[in-house]
Amino acid sequence: MRRKMEQMLREAQIKITKEIAAIDGGAEFHEDSWAREDGGGGRSRVLADGKVWEKAGVNLSVVYGSMSQEALKVATERAAEKVEGMEPEEKVPFFACGLSCVMHPRNPFCPTMHFNYRYFETDNGIWWFGGGTDITPAYVNADDMKHFHGTLKEVCDRHDPEYYPKFKAWADRYFKITHRDETRGLGGIFFDDLDDRDSEEIFEFCKDCANNVVSAYGPIIEKHKNDEFTQKQKEWQLMRRGRYVEFNLVYDRGTIFGLKTGGRIESILMSLPETARWEYDAQPEPGTPEGDLIDACKNPREWV
């Protein structure tokens, strides 16, 4: 499964970056490879200063070695059962591969999108999959959300009709910015510690999800990439990017895991936008488009 998942993610990285560059039409992804001192490495592909995207990155990492039990607690909610029988200071031999992406468009009516699909294994025979795809708009567009969530639901339903409602609710919980009492965006799907069935079944689900990222996201970008916008709308987008930064640096499991296991800092922080904004005590008026987004982030909605 290690080799199979790695190969699938490598192919998905090539496919997705090719399709996104075609939509952008003004910039290409630049690739660089890196090695991790304690074992493994990765391949980063980043598009910068494009016509559509200010910054877009799709990063592959394949790492192995030993990690602390503290780092394992970041990687999984079920760390206790995974280190059962080990001494308190004993290191955990592991293998992990994942493909992670964040795309920050220029236009305020084009949402930011994130996905991550990953596989973990420890030397004592324990394995699990995790991942998800989610969207972070600055403005609510119900038709866009129906398309995005509808595409994810179609993928989920091909594998298990219980997946979408379960993983949609999980995304709403996971992407919550607790200190703001609001979600980072308008959700999608999220799952972790998935090991409740044959690994081949879960692999095929992850593959289907990765191969449908652009079909869920691309049409929304094509629809809005040339929309006109005001300076105030741009400033609102930048403030919402500020919320994105807050979540990623304070709560995001992948960011914290990367920092605790000696990952490559440029790849770990690739998820952050080039520009963001914080205004003191900015409170949009209820009934405005900005206020509608805040309401949707404080009270997650069902889109399909």
CSV table of C-alpha atoms in Angstrom, one decimal:
chain,number,residue,atom,x,y,z
A,1,MET,CA,0.0,0.0,0.0
A,2,ARG,CA,2.9,2.4,0.7
A,3,ARG,CA,4.1,2.3,-2.9
A,4,LYS,CA,0.6,2.2,-4.4
A,5,MET,CA,-0.6,5.3,-2.5
A,6,GLU,CA,2.6,7.2,-3.3
A,7,GLN,CA,2.2,6.4,-7.0
A,8,MET,CA,-1.4,7.5,-7.0
A,9,LEU,CA,-0.6,10.8,-5.3
A,10,ARG,CA,2.3,11.5,-7.7
A,11,GLU,CA,0.0,11.0,-10.7
A,12,ALA,CA,-2.7,13.2,-9.0
A,13,GLN,CA,-0.2,16.0,-8.5
A,14,ILE,CA,0.7,16.0,-12.2
A,15,LYS,CA,-3.0,15.9,-13.3
A,16,ILE,CA,-4.2,18.6,-10.9
A,17,THR,CA,-1.4,21.0,-11.6
A,18,LYS,CA,-1.8,20.6,-15.3
A,19,GLU,CA,-5.5,21.3,-15.2
A,20,ILE,CA,-5.2,24.3,-12.8
A,21,ALA,CA,-2.4,25.9,-15.0
A,22,ALA,CA,-4.7,25.6,-18.0
A,23,ILE,CA,-7.5,27.4,-16.1
A,24,ASP,CA,-5.1,30.1,-15.0
A,25,GLY,CA,-3.7,30.7,-18.5
A,26,GLY,CA,-0.9,33.0,-17.3
A,27,ALA,CA,1.5,31.1,-15.2
A,28,GLU,CA,2.9,27.6,-14.8
A,29,PHE,CA,3.7,25.5,-11.7
A,30,HIS,CA,7.4,25.5,-10.7
A,31,GLU,CA,8.7,22.3,-9.2
A,32,ASP,CA,11.4,21.6,-6.7
A,33,SER,CA,12.3,18.5,-4.8
A,34,TRP,CA,13.5,18.3,-1.2
A,35,ALA,CA,14.9,15.7,1.1
A,36,ARG,CA,14.2,15.2,4.8
A,37,GLU,CA,17.3,14.6,6.9
A,38,ASP,CA,15.6,11.9,9.0
A,39,GLY,CA,14.2,10.0,6.0
A,40,GLY,CA,12.2,10.7,2.8
A,41,GLY,CA,11.4,13.9,1.1
A,42,GLY,CA,8.9,15.4,-1.3
A,43,ARG,CA,8.1,17.3,-4.5
A,44,SER,CA,6.6,20.8,-4.3
A,45,ARG,CA,4.8,22.5,-7.2
A,46,VAL,CA,3.9,26.1,-6.8
A,47,LEU,CA,2.2,28.6,-9.1
A,48,ALA,CA,2.8,32.3,-8.3
A,49,ASP,CA,1.6,35.6,-9.8
A,50,GLY,CA,-0.9,34.0,-12.1
A,51,LYS,CA,-3.8,35.6,-13.9
A,52,VAL,CA,-6.3,33.8,-11.7
A,53,TRP,CA,-4.3,32.6,-8.7
A,54,GLU,CA,-2.1,34.8,-6.6
A,55,LYS,CA,-0.7,31.6,-5.2
A,56,ALA,CA,-1.4,27.9,-5.7
A,57,GLY,CA,0.6,25.0,-4.4
A,58,VAL,CA,0.3,21.2,-4.6
A,59,ASN,CA,2.8,19.4,-2.4
A,60,LEU,CA,3.7,15.8,-2.3
A,61,SER,CA,5.5,14.4,0.8
A,62,VAL,CA,6.8,10.9,1.4
A,63,VAL,CA,8.5,10.7,4.8
A,64,TYR,CA,9.6,7.9,7.2
A,65,GLY,CA,11.7,7.3,10.2
A,66,SER,CA,10.8,7.7,13.9
A,67,MET,CA,8.7,10.3,15.6
A,68,SER,CA,7.8,11.2,19.2
A,69,GLN,CA,4.6,10.0,20.7
A,70,GLU,CA,3.7,13.7,21.0
A,71,ALA,CA,4.0,14.1,17.2
A,72,LEU,CA,1.8,11.0,16.8
A,73,LYS,CA,-0.9,12.7,19.0
A,74,VAL,CA,-1.0,15.5,16.4
A,75,ALA,CA,-1.3,13.1,13.5
A,76,THR,CA,-4.2,11.1,14.9
A,77,GLU,CA,-7.0,11.4,17.5
A,78,ARG,CA,-6.5,7.8,18.4
A,79,ALA,CA,-2.8,8.0,19.4
A,80,ALA,CA,-3.4,6.2,22.7
A,81,GLU,CA,-4.4,2.9,21.0
A,82,LYS,CA,-1.6,3.2,18.5
A,83,VAL,CA,1.2,3.4,21.1
A,84,GLU,CA,-0.3,0.7,23.4
A,85,GLY,CA,2.5,-1.3,25.0
A,86,MET,CA,5.2,1.2,24.2
A,87,GLU,CA,7.4,2.9,26.8
A,88,PRO,CA,6.6,6.6,27.4
A,89,GLU,CA,9.8,7.9,25.8
A,90,GLU,CA,9.9,5.3,23.0
A,91,LYS,CA,9.9,6.6,19.5
A,92,VAL,CA,7.3,5.5,17.0
A,93,PRO,CA,8.7,4.1,13.6
A,94,PHE,CA,6.4,5.4,10.9
A,95,PHE,CA,5.8,6.0,7.2
A,96,ALA,CA,3.5,8.7,5.9
A,97,CYS,CA,2.7,10.0,2.4
A,98,GLY,CA,0.3,12.8,1.5
A,99,LEU,CA,-0.7,15.2,-1.2
A,100,SER,CA,-1.7,18.6,0.1
A,101,CYS,CA,-2.9,21.7,-1.8
A,102,VAL,CA,-4.1,25.2,-1.2
A,103,MET,CA,-5.1,27.7,-3.9
A,104,HIS,CA,-5.7,31.4,-3.2
A,105,PRO,CA,-7.3,33.2,-6.2
A,106,ARG,CA,-7.1,37.0,-6.9
A,107,ASN,CA,-10.8,37.6,-7.4
A,108,PRO,CA,-12.9,37.9,-4.2
A,109,PHE,CA,-15.7,36.0,-5.9
A,110,CYS,CA,-13.4,33.0,-6.5
A,111,PRO,CA,-13.1,30.8,-3.4
A,112,THR,CA,-9.9,29.5,-1.8
A,113,MET,CA,-9.7,25.7,-2.0
A,114,HIS,CA,-7.8,23.1,0.0
A,115,PHE,CA,-7.4,19.4,-0.1
A,116,ASN,CA,-5.2,16.8,1.5
A,117,TYR,CA,-5.1,13.0,1.1
A,118,ARG,CA,-2.7,10.9,3.1
A,119,TYR,CA,-1.7,7.5,4.4
A,120,PHE,CA,0.0,6.6,7.6
A,121,GLU,CA,1.6,3.4,8.7
A,122,THR,CA,3.6,2.4,11.8
A,123,ASP,CA,5.9,-0.5,12.2
A,124,ASN,CA,3.6,-2.4,14.5
A,125,GLY,CA,1.2,-3.0,11.6
A,126,ILE,CA,-1.2,-0.1,12.3
A,127,TRP,CA,-2.4,1.9,9.3
A,128,TRP,CA,-5.0,4.5,8.5
A,129,PHE,CA,-6.1,7.0,5.8
A,130,GLY,CA,-7.1,10.6,6.2
A,131,GLY,CA,-8.0,13.6,4.0
A,132,GLY,CA,-10.7,15.8,2.6
A,133,THR,CA,-11.5,18.7,0.3
A,134,ASP,CA,-12.9,22.0,1.5
A,135,ILE,CA,-13.8,25.5,0.2
A,136,THR,CA,-13.3,28.9,1.7
A,137,PRO,CA,-15.2,31.7,-0.2
A,138,ALA,CA,-15.3,35.4,0.8
A,139,TYR,CA,-18.9,35.6,-0.4
A,140,VAL,CA,-21.7,33.0,-0.3
A,141,ASN,CA,-23.0,31.8,-3.6
A,142,ALA,CA,-25.5,29.0,-3.1
A,143,ASP,CA,-25.3,27.6,-6.6
A,144,ASP,CA,-21.5,27.4,-6.3
A,145,MET,CA,-21.8,25.6,-3.0
A,146,LYS,CA,-24.4,23.2,-4.4
A,147,HIS,CA,-22.0,22.3,-7.2
A,148,PHE,CA,-19.0,21.9,-4.9
A,149,HIS,CA,-20.8,19.9,-2.2
A,150,GLY,CA,-22.8,18.0,-4.8
A,151,THR,CA,-19.7,16.8,-6.6
A,152,LEU,CA,-18.2,15.6,-3.3
A,153,LYS,CA,-21.4,13.8,-2.4
A,154,GLU,CA,-21.4,12.0,-5.8
A,155,VAL,CA,-17.9,10.8,-5.1
A,156,CYS,CA,-18.8,9.7,-1.6
A,157,ASP,CA,-22.0,8.0,-2.7
A,158,ARG,CA,-20.0,5.8,-5.2
A,159,HIS,CA,-18.3,4.3,-2.2
A,160,ASP,CA,-20.6,4.5,0.8
A,161,PRO,CA,-23.8,6.6,1.1
A,162,GLU,CA,-23.0,7.3,4.7
A,163,TYR,CA,-19.7,9.0,3.8
A,164,TYR,CA,-20.9,12.4,2.7
A,165,PRO,CA,-23.2,13.3,5.7
A,166,LYS,CA,-20.6,11.9,8.1
A,167,PHE,CA,-17.6,13.6,6.5
A,168,LYS,CA,-19.4,16.8,5.8
A,169,ALA,CA,-20.3,17.1,9.5
A,170,TRP,CA,-16.7,16.2,10.5
A,171,ALA,CA,-15.4,19.0,8.2
A,172,ASP,CA,-17.7,21.5,9.9
A,173,ARG,CA,-16.2,20.5,13.3
A,174,TYR,CA,-12.6,20.2,12.2
A,175,PHE,CA,-12.3,23.5,10.4
A,176,LYS,CA,-13.7,25.6,13.3
A,177,ILE,CA,-11.7,28.5,14.5
A,178,THR,CA,-12.5,28.1,18.1
A,179,HIS,CA,-11.3,31.5,19.3
A,180,ARG,CA,-13.6,33.1,16.7
A,181,ASP,CA,-16.5,30.7,17.1
A,182,GLU,CA,-16.8,30.4,13.4
A,183,THR,CA,-15.6,27.9,10.7
A,184,ARG,CA,-12.7,28.8,8.3
A,185,GLY,CA,-15.0,28.5,5.3
A,186,LEU,CA,-18.0,26.6,4.0
A,187,GLY,CA,-16.8,23.1,4.5
A,188,GLY,CA,-16.6,20.1,2.3
A,189,ILE,CA,-15.6,16.7,3.5
A,190,PHE,CA,-13.0,15.7,6.1
A,191,PHE,CA,-12.0,12.3,7.6
A,192,ASP,CA,-9.2,10.8,9.6
A,193,ASP,CA,-8.1,7.5,11.2
A,194,LEU,CA,-10.1,5.7,8.5
A,195,ASP,CA,-9.3,2.0,8.8
A,196,ASP,CA,-12.8,0.4,9.3
A,197,ARG,CA,-12.7,-1.7,6.0
A,198,ASP,CA,-10.3,-3.2,3.6
A,199,SER,CA,-7.4,-0.9,2.8
A,200,GLU,CA,-8.0,-1.3,-1.0
A,201,GLU,CA,-11.6,0.1,-0.6
A,202,ILE,CA,-10.4,3.2,1.2
A,203,PHE,CA,-7.5,3.6,-1.3
A,204,GLU,CA,-10.0,3.7,-4.1
A,205,PHE,CA,-12.1,6.2,-2.3
A,206,CYS,CA,-9.1,8.5,-1.8
A,207,LYS,CA,-8.2,8.1,-5.4
A,208,ASP,CA,-11.7,9.0,-6.6
A,209,CYS,CA,-11.6,12.1,-4.3
A,210,ALA,CA,-8.2,13.3,-5.5
A,211,ASN,CA,-9.2,12.8,-9.2
A,212,ASN,CA,-12.4,14.9,-8.7
A,213,VAL,CA,-10.8,17.9,-7.0
A,214,VAL,CA,-10.8,20.0,-10.2
A,215,SER,CA,-14.3,18.9,-11.3
A,216,ALA,CA,-15.6,20.2,-7.9
A,217,TYR,CA,-13.6,23.5,-7.9
A,218,GLY,CA,-12.7,24.4,-11.5
A,219,PRO,CA,-16.1,25.3,-12.8
A,220,ILE,CA,-16.6,27.8,-9.9
A,221,ILE,CA,-13.3,29.5,-10.8
A,222,GLU,CA,-14.2,29.6,-14.5
A,223,LYS,CA,-17.5,31.2,-13.7
A,224,HIS,CA,-16.1,34.0,-11.5
A,225,LYS,CA,-12.5,34.6,-12.5
A,226,ASN,CA,-13.5,37.7,-14.6
A,227,ASP,CA,-16.1,39.1,-12.2
A,228,GLU,CA,-15.8,42.8,-11.4
A,229,PHE,CA,-15.2,43.8,-7.8
A,230,THR,CA,-14.6,46.8,-5.6
A,231,GLN,CA,-11.7,47.7,-3.4
A,232,LYS,CA,-13.9,47.1,-0.3
A,233,GLN,CA,-14.7,43.6,-1.6
A,234,LYS,CA,-11.0,42.9,-2.1
A,235,GLU,CA,-10.3,44.1,1.5
A,236,TRP,CA,-13.0,41.8,2.8
A,237,GLN,CA,-11.4,38.9,0.9
A,238,LEU,CA,-8.1,39.7,2.6
A,239,MET,CA,-9.7,39.8,6.0
A,240,ARG,CA,-11.1,36.3,5.4
A,241,ARG,CA,-7.6,35.2,4.4
A,242,GLY,CA,-6.6,36.4,7.8
A,243,ARG,CA,-9.0,33.9,9.3
A,244,TYR,CA,-7.4,31.3,7.1
A,245,VAL,CA,-4.0,32.1,8.5
A,246,GLU,CA,-5.3,31.9,12.1
A,247,PHE,CA,-6.7,28.4,11.6
A,248,ASN,CA,-3.7,27.0,9.8
A,249,LEU,CA,-1.1,28.3,12.3
A,250,VAL,CA,-3.2,27.5,15.5
A,251,TYR,CA,-5.2,24.4,14.7
A,252,ASP,CA,-4.3,22.7,11.4
A,253,ARG,CA,-3.1,19.2,12.2
A,254,GLY,CA,-0.9,18.9,9.1
A,255,THR,CA,0.9,22.1,9.8
A,256,ILE,CA,1.6,21.2,13.4
A,257,PHE,CA,2.6,17.6,12.5
A,258,GLY,CA,5.1,19.0,9.9
A,259,LEU,CA,6.7,21.3,12.4
A,260,LYS,CA,7.0,18.6,15.0
A,261,THR,CA,8.6,16.1,12.7
A,262,GLY,CA,11.2,18.3,11.0
A,263,GLY,CA,9.4,18.9,7.8
A,264,ARG,CA,10.5,21.4,5.1
A,265,ILE,CA,9.2,24.8,6.4
A,266,GLU,CA,8.6,26.2,2.9
A,267,SER,CA,6.3,23.3,2.0
A,268,ILE,CA,4.6,23.4,5.4
A,269,LEU,CA,3.8,27.1,5.1
A,270,MET,CA,3.0,27.0,1.4
A,271,SER,CA,-0.7,27.0,2.5
A,272,LEU,CA,-0.5,30.6,3.7
A,273,PRO,CA,-1.6,33.4,1.3
A,274,GLU,CA,0.9,36.0,0.0
A,275,THR,CA,-1.4,38.8,1.4
A,276,ALA,CA,-3.9,39.0,4.2
A,277,ARG,CA,-5.5,41.6,6.4
A,278,TRP,CA,-6.6,42.2,10.0
A,279,GLU,CA,-8.8,45.1,10.9
A,280,TYR,CA,-9.5,45.8,14.6
A,281,ASP,CA,-13.0,44.6,15.6
A,282,ALA,CA,-14.4,44.5,12.1
A,283,GLN,CA,-18.0,43.5,12.3
A,284,PRO,CA,-20.0,43.3,9.0
A,285,GLU,CA,-23.6,44.5,9.2
A,286,PRO,CA,-26.3,41.8,9.3
A,287,GLY,CA,-28.1,41.4,6.0
A,288,THR,CA,-25.1,42.4,4.0
A,289,PRO,CA,-23.3,39.8,1.7
A,290,GLU,CA,-20.4,40.0,4.2
A,291,GLY,CA,-22.7,39.4,7.1
A,292,ASP,CA,-24.3,36.4,5.3
A,293,LEU,CA,-20.9,34.8,5.1
A,294,ILE,CA,-20.3,35.2,8.8
A,295,ASP,CA,-23.7,33.7,9.5
A,296,ALA,CA,-22.9,30.7,7.3
A,297,CYS,CA,-19.6,30.3,9.1
A,298,LYS,CA,-21.2,30.5,12.6
A,299,ASN,CA,-24.1,28.3,11.6
A,300,PRO,CA,-23.0,25.6,9.0
A,301,ARG,CA,-25.5,25.0,6.3
A,302,GLU,CA,-26.6,22.0,4.3
A,303,TRP,CA,-26.0,22.6,0.6
A,304,VAL,CA,-27.2,19.3,-0.9
